[in-house]
Amino acid sequence: KLGNETVKAELGRATWKYFHTVMARFPEKPTEDQKEALRSYIYLFARLYPCGECAEHFMQHLSKYPPQVSSRNAASGWACFVHNEVNAMLGKPEFDCANLGEFYDCGCGGDEEGSEG
Ligand code: FAD
């Protein structure tokens, strides 16, 4: 069966939105258990990503740039960086990671620390 670039791109946009929102809600001062949870999540996310070619590329990025899980800032910055690696590979413009700020808002309001808090 032929690939469908439109569908692949839609899945990518939805996934990146979710991925960056997870990072934006990761604790600022995570426990060792929370750090390990994020690290495992990222490796399983890569391994199970539905587009096999994308998953393969992303796992290569992961082995070159291991997940940073020491804090929310580290995790968000790392995710922005690896997304930029994918952008570069696909010939897309680089996103300015200094502008991450409130860009990824879960809409969860006062529920400050998210599910991991
Ligand atoms: P996207 O890259 O989907 O980004 C969506 C929005 O996120 C942008 O509009 C921008 O607002 C914001 N954004 C952009 N860059 C960043 C950043 N660095 N940090 C934070 N926010 C940012 N497609 C392929 O064809 N081949 C692949 O090998 C491939 N691998 C992928 C691997 C993964 C793990 C994922 C999640 C997707 C992959 N994709 C791949 C899909 C591809 O990355 C795009 O999602 C898709 O091409 C749609 O691109 P887009 O231009 O709409 O923006």
PDB file of C-alpha atoms and ligand atoms in Angstrom:
ATOM      1  CA  LYS A   1       0.000   0.000   0.000  1.00  0.00           C
ATOM      2  CA  LEU A   2       1.229   3.477  -0.879  1.00  0.00           C
ATOM      3  CA  GLY A   3       2.085   5.940   1.899  1.00  0.00           C
ATOM      4  CA  ASN A   4      -0.036   9.043   2.338  1.00  0.00           C
ATOM      5  CA  GLU A   5       2.032  12.150   3.139  1.00  0.00           C
ATOM      6  CA  THR A   6      -1.010  14.184   4.248  1.00  0.00           C
ATOM      7  CA  VAL A   7      -2.043  11.596   6.810  1.00  0.00           C
ATOM      8  CA  LYS A   8       1.546  11.124   7.994  1.00  0.00           C
ATOM      9  CA  ALA A   9       1.913  14.895   8.517  1.00  0.00           C
ATOM     10  CA  GLU A  10      -1.385  15.081  10.445  1.00  0.00           C
ATOM     11  CA  LEU A  11      -0.265  12.317  12.764  1.00  0.00           C
ATOM     12  CA  GLY A  12       3.044  14.140  13.212  1.00  0.00           C
ATOM     13  CA  ARG A  13       1.391  17.444  14.163  1.00  0.00           C
ATOM     14  CA  ALA A  14      -0.966  15.793  16.656  1.00  0.00           C
ATOM     15  CA  THR A  15       1.890  13.794  18.149  1.00  0.00           C
ATOM     16  CA  TRP A  16       4.282  16.729  18.512  1.00  0.00           C
ATOM     17  CA  LYS A  17       1.542  18.754  20.179  1.00  0.00           C
ATOM     18  CA  TYR A  18       0.999  16.003  22.715  1.00  0.00           C
ATOM     19  CA  PHE A  19       4.738  15.314  23.153  1.00  0.00           C
ATOM     20  CA  HIS A  20       5.633  18.945  23.883  1.00  0.00           C
ATOM     21  CA  THR A  21       2.621  19.316  26.199  1.00  0.00           C
ATOM     22  CA  VAL A  22       3.830  16.326  28.235  1.00  0.00           C
ATOM     23  CA  MET A  23       7.213  18.085  28.631  1.00  0.00           C
ATOM     24  CA  ALA A  24       5.581  21.402  29.551  1.00  0.00           C
ATOM     25  CA  ARG A  25       3.754  19.632  32.429  1.00  0.00           C
ATOM     26  CA  PHE A  26       6.700  17.590  33.661  1.00  0.00           C
ATOM     27  CA  PRO A  27       7.641  18.602  37.240  1.00  0.00           C
ATOM     28  CA  GLU A  28      10.207  21.367  37.664  1.00  0.00           C
ATOM     29  CA  LYS A  29      11.864  19.254  40.373  1.00  0.00           C
ATOM     30  CA  PRO A  30      11.107  15.633  39.462  1.00  0.00           C
ATOM     31  CA  THR A  31      11.810  12.706  41.771  1.00  0.00           C
ATOM     32  CA  GLU A  32      14.100   9.907  40.570  1.00  0.00           C
ATOM     33  CA  ASP A  33      10.980   7.840  39.853  1.00  0.00           C
ATOM     34  CA  GLN A  34       9.457  10.625  37.737  1.00  0.00           C
ATOM     35  CA  LYS A  35      12.721  11.028  35.796  1.00  0.00           C
ATOM     36  CA  GLU A  36      12.812   7.310  35.096  1.00  0.00           C
ATOM     37  CA  ALA A  37       9.151   7.351  34.022  1.00  0.00           C
ATOM     38  CA  LEU A  38       9.819  10.109  31.481  1.00  0.00           C
ATOM     39  CA  ARG A  39      12.956   8.419  30.174  1.00  0.00           C
ATOM     40  CA  SER A  40      11.109   5.099  29.668  1.00  0.00           C
ATOM     41  CA  TYR A  41       8.151   6.886  28.135  1.00  0.00           C
ATOM     42  CA  ILE A  42      10.355   8.618  25.545  1.00  0.00           C
ATOM     43  CA  TYR A  43      12.073   5.392  24.482  1.00  0.00           C
ATOM     44  CA  LEU A  44       8.764   3.511  24.242  1.00  0.00           C
ATOM     45  CA  PHE A  45       7.166   6.475  22.422  1.00  0.00           C
ATOM     46  CA  ALA A  46       9.951   6.256  19.823  1.00  0.00           C
ATOM     47  CA  ARG A  47       9.774   2.506  19.541  1.00  0.00           C
ATOM     48  CA  LEU A  48       5.979   2.400  19.184  1.00  0.00           C
ATOM     49  CA  TYR A  49       5.516   5.458  16.932  1.00  0.00           C
ATOM     50  CA  PRO A  50       3.064   4.256  14.240  1.00  0.00           C
ATOM     51  CA  CYS A  51       5.115   5.380  11.214  1.00  0.00           C
ATOM     52  CA  GLY A  52       7.919   2.819  11.078  1.00  0.00           C
ATOM     53  CA  GLU A  53      10.309   4.958   9.041  1.00  0.00           C
ATOM     54  CA  CYS A  54       9.761   7.894  11.453  1.00  0.00           C
ATOM     55  CA  ALA A  55      10.290   5.639  14.477  1.00  0.00           C
ATOM     56  CA  GLU A  56      13.561   4.383  13.027  1.00  0.00           C
ATOM     57  CA  HIS A  57      14.826   7.929  12.387  1.00  0.00           C
ATOM     58  CA  PHE A  58      13.702   9.093  15.803  1.00  0.00           C
ATOM     59  CA  MET A  59      15.464   6.217  17.577  1.00  0.00           C
ATOM     60  CA  GLN A  60      18.664   7.268  15.806  1.00  0.00           C
ATOM     61  CA  HIS A  61      18.180  10.821  17.143  1.00  0.00           C
ATOM     62  CA  LEU A  62      17.650   9.363  20.627  1.00  0.00           C
ATOM     63  CA  SER A  63      20.880   7.414  20.565  1.00  0.00           C
ATOM     64  CA  LYS A  64      22.731  10.556  19.501  1.00  0.00           C
ATOM     65  CA  TYR A  65      20.881  12.899  21.885  1.00  0.00           C
ATOM     66  CA  PRO A  66      19.682  10.954  24.949  1.00  0.00           C
ATOM     67  CA  PRO A  67      16.557  12.314  26.705  1.00  0.00           C
ATOM     68  CA  GLN A  68      17.159  15.059  29.287  1.00  0.00           C
ATOM     69  CA  VAL A  69      14.886  14.404  32.243  1.00  0.00           C
ATOM     70  CA  SER A  70      16.429  16.354  35.129  1.00  0.00           C
ATOM     71  CA  SER A  71      13.757  19.099  35.119  1.00  0.00           C
ATOM     72  CA  ARG A  72      10.840  20.551  33.149  1.00  0.00           C
ATOM     73  CA  ASN A  73      13.178  23.047  31.457  1.00  0.00           C
ATOM     74  CA  ALA A  74      15.678  20.346  30.531  1.00  0.00           C
ATOM     75  CA  ALA A  75      12.957  18.059  29.145  1.00  0.00           C
ATOM     76  CA  SER A  76      11.168  20.817  27.191  1.00  0.00           C
ATOM     77  CA  GLY A  77      14.441  22.139  25.789  1.00  0.00           C
ATOM     78  CA  TRP A  78      15.558  18.664  24.788  1.00  0.00           C
ATOM     79  CA  ALA A  79      12.196  17.919  23.063  1.00  0.00           C
ATOM     80  CA  CYS A  80      12.403  21.213  21.181  1.00  0.00           C
ATOM     81  CA  PHE A  81      15.946  20.356  20.122  1.00  0.00           C
ATOM     82  CA  VAL A  82      15.096  16.879  18.817  1.00  0.00           C
ATOM     83  CA  HIS A  83      11.996  18.187  17.029  1.00  0.00           C
ATOM     84  CA  ASN A  84      14.338  20.684  15.347  1.00  0.00           C
ATOM     85  CA  GLU A  85      16.555  17.768  14.299  1.00  0.00           C
ATOM     86  CA  VAL A  86      13.505  16.227  12.589  1.00  0.00           C
ATOM     87  CA  ASN A  87      12.646  19.637  11.084  1.00  0.00           C
ATOM     88  CA  ALA A  88      16.162  19.885   9.648  1.00  0.00           C
ATOM     89  CA  MET A  89      15.997  16.369   8.245  1.00  0.00           C
ATOM     90  CA  LEU A  90      12.707  17.243   6.504  1.00  0.00           C
ATOM     91  CA  GLY A  91      13.932  20.668   5.295  1.00  0.00           C
ATOM     92  CA  LYS A  92      11.574  22.571   7.627  1.00  0.00           C
ATOM     93  CA  PRO A  93      12.470  25.839   9.373  1.00  0.00           C
ATOM     94  CA  GLU A  94      14.042  25.751  12.817  1.00  0.00           C
ATOM     95  CA  PHE A  95      11.734  26.603  15.739  1.00  0.00           C
ATOM     96  CA  ASP A  96      13.150  29.125  18.235  1.00  0.00           C
ATOM     97  CA  CYS A  97      13.230  27.157  21.490  1.00  0.00           C
ATOM     98  CA  ALA A  98      13.496  30.420  23.458  1.00  0.00           C
ATOM     99  CA  ASN A  99       9.849  30.991  22.455  1.00  0.00           C
ATOM    100  CA  LEU A 100       8.529  27.790  24.042  1.00  0.00           C
ATOM    101  CA  GLY A 101       7.211  29.712  27.095  1.00  0.00           C
ATOM    102  CA  GLU A 102       3.456  29.122  27.373  1.00  0.00           C
ATOM    103  CA  PHE A 103       3.182  27.779  23.808  1.00  0.00           C
ATOM    104  CA  TYR A 104       2.180  24.302  25.028  1.00  0.00           C
ATOM    105  CA  ASP A 105      -0.714  24.767  27.442  1.00  0.00           C
ATOM    106  CA  CYS A 106      -2.734  21.713  28.478  1.00  0.00           C
ATOM    107  CA  GLY A 107      -5.795  23.790  29.356  1.00  0.00           C
ATOM    108  CA  CYS A 108      -5.815  22.163  32.777  1.00  0.00           C
ATOM    109  CA  GLY A 109      -5.924  25.535  34.570  1.00  0.00           C
ATOM    110  CA  GLY A 110      -5.142  25.552  38.301  1.00  0.00           C
ATOM    111  CA  ASP A 111      -4.220  21.871  38.328  1.00  0.00           C
ATOM    112  CA  GLU A 112      -0.633  23.179  38.527  1.00  0.00           C
ATOM    113  CA  GLU A 113       1.542  20.092  38.535  1.00  0.00           C
ATOM    114  CA  GLY A 114      -0.351  17.820  36.147  1.00  0.00           C
ATOM    115  CA  SER A 115      -0.680  14.089  36.628  1.00  0.00           C
ATOM    116  CA  GLU A 116       2.894  13.683  37.867  1.00  0.00           C
ATOM    117  CA  GLY A 117       2.549  16.216  40.677  1.00  0.00           C
TER     118      GLY A 117
HETATM  119  P1  FAD B   1       5.361  19.870  12.776  1.00  0.00           P
HETATM  120  O1  FAD B   1       6.805  19.552  12.652  1.00  0.00           O
HETATM  121  O2  FAD B   1       4.392  18.739  12.909  1.00  0.00           O
HETATM  122  O3  FAD B   1       5.177  20.821  14.033  1.00  0.00           O
HETATM  123  C1  FAD B   1       3.889  21.219  14.484  1.00  0.00           C
HETATM  124  C2  FAD B   1       3.991  22.569  15.146  1.00  0.00           C
HETATM  125  O4  FAD B   1       4.868  22.470  16.260  1.00  0.00           O
HETATM  126  C3  FAD B   1       4.621  23.643  14.269  1.00  0.00           C
HETATM  127  O5  FAD B   1       3.656  24.251  13.460  1.00  0.00           O
HETATM  128  C4  FAD B   1       5.200  24.597  15.286  1.00  0.00           C
HETATM  129  O6  FAD B   1       4.189  25.439  15.817  1.00  0.00           O
HETATM  130  C5  FAD B   1       5.617  23.676  16.402  1.00  0.00           C
HETATM  131  N1  FAD B   1       7.049  23.336  16.357  1.00  0.00           N
HETATM  132  C6  FAD B   1       7.846  23.177  15.276  1.00  0.00           C
HETATM  133  N2  FAD B   1       9.084  22.863  15.639  1.00  0.00           N
HETATM  134  C7  FAD B   1       9.081  22.799  16.989  1.00  0.00           C
HETATM  135  C8  FAD B   1      10.074  22.522  17.954  1.00  0.00           C
HETATM  136  N3  FAD B   1      11.332  22.244  17.600  1.00  0.00           N
HETATM  137  N4  FAD B   1       9.738  22.532  19.250  1.00  0.00           N
HETATM  138  C9  FAD B   1       8.474  22.826  19.624  1.00  0.00           C
HETATM  139  N5  FAD B   1       7.488  23.112  18.765  1.00  0.00           N
HETATM  140  C10 FAD B   1       7.789  23.093  17.456  1.00  0.00           C
HETATM  141  N6  FAD B   1       7.734  12.862   8.877  1.00  0.00           N
HETATM  142  C11 FAD B   1       8.415  12.343   7.845  1.00  0.00           C
HETATM  143  O7  FAD B   1       8.051  12.604   6.702  1.00  0.00           O
HETATM  144  N7  FAD B   1       9.517  11.551   8.032  1.00  0.00           N
HETATM  145  C12 FAD B   1       9.955  11.227   9.290  1.00  0.00           C
HETATM  146  O8  FAD B   1      10.936  10.490   9.451  1.00  0.00           O
HETATM  147  C13 FAD B   1       9.233  11.751  10.411  1.00  0.00           C
HETATM  148  N8  FAD B   1       9.597  11.440  11.667  1.00  0.00           N
HETATM  149  C14 FAD B   1       8.818  11.852  12.708  1.00  0.00           C
HETATM  150  C15 FAD B   1       9.148  11.435  14.008  1.00  0.00           C
HETATM  151  C16 FAD B   1       8.352  11.784  15.068  1.00  0.00           C
HETATM  152  C17 FAD B   1       8.691  11.296  16.450  1.00  0.00           C
HETATM  153  C18 FAD B   1       7.209  12.598  14.860  1.00  0.00           C
HETATM  154  C19 FAD B   1       6.335  12.980  16.032  1.00  0.00           C
HETATM  155  C20 FAD B   1       6.894  13.016  13.593  1.00  0.00           C
HETATM  156  C21 FAD B   1       7.682  12.668  12.497  1.00  0.00           C
HETATM  157  N9  FAD B   1       7.376  13.067  11.203  1.00  0.00           N
HETATM  158  C22 FAD B   1       8.102  12.577  10.151  1.00  0.00           C
HETATM  159  C23 FAD B   1       6.305  14.057  10.956  1.00  0.00           C
HETATM  160  C24 FAD B   1       6.911  15.476  10.862  1.00  0.00           C
HETATM  161  O9  FAD B   1       7.796  15.729  11.956  1.00  0.00           O
HETATM  162  C25 FAD B   1       5.837  16.581  10.928  1.00  0.00           C
HETATM  163  O10 FAD B   1       5.011  16.394  12.057  1.00  0.00           O
HETATM  164  C26 FAD B   1       4.950  16.651   9.690  1.00  0.00           C
HETATM  165  O11 FAD B   1       5.750  16.705   8.537  1.00  0.00           O
HETATM  166  C27 FAD B   1       4.054  17.912   9.739  1.00  0.00           C
HETATM  167  O12 FAD B   1       4.909  19.043   9.792  1.00  0.00           O
HETATM  168  P2  FAD B   1       4.477  20.524  10.095  1.00  0.00           P
HETATM  169  O13 FAD B   1       5.295  21.396   9.211  1.00  0.00           O
HETATM  170  O14 FAD B   1       3.003  20.678  10.042  1.00  0.00           O
HETATM  171  O15 FAD B   1       4.936  20.844  11.605  1.00  0.00           O
END
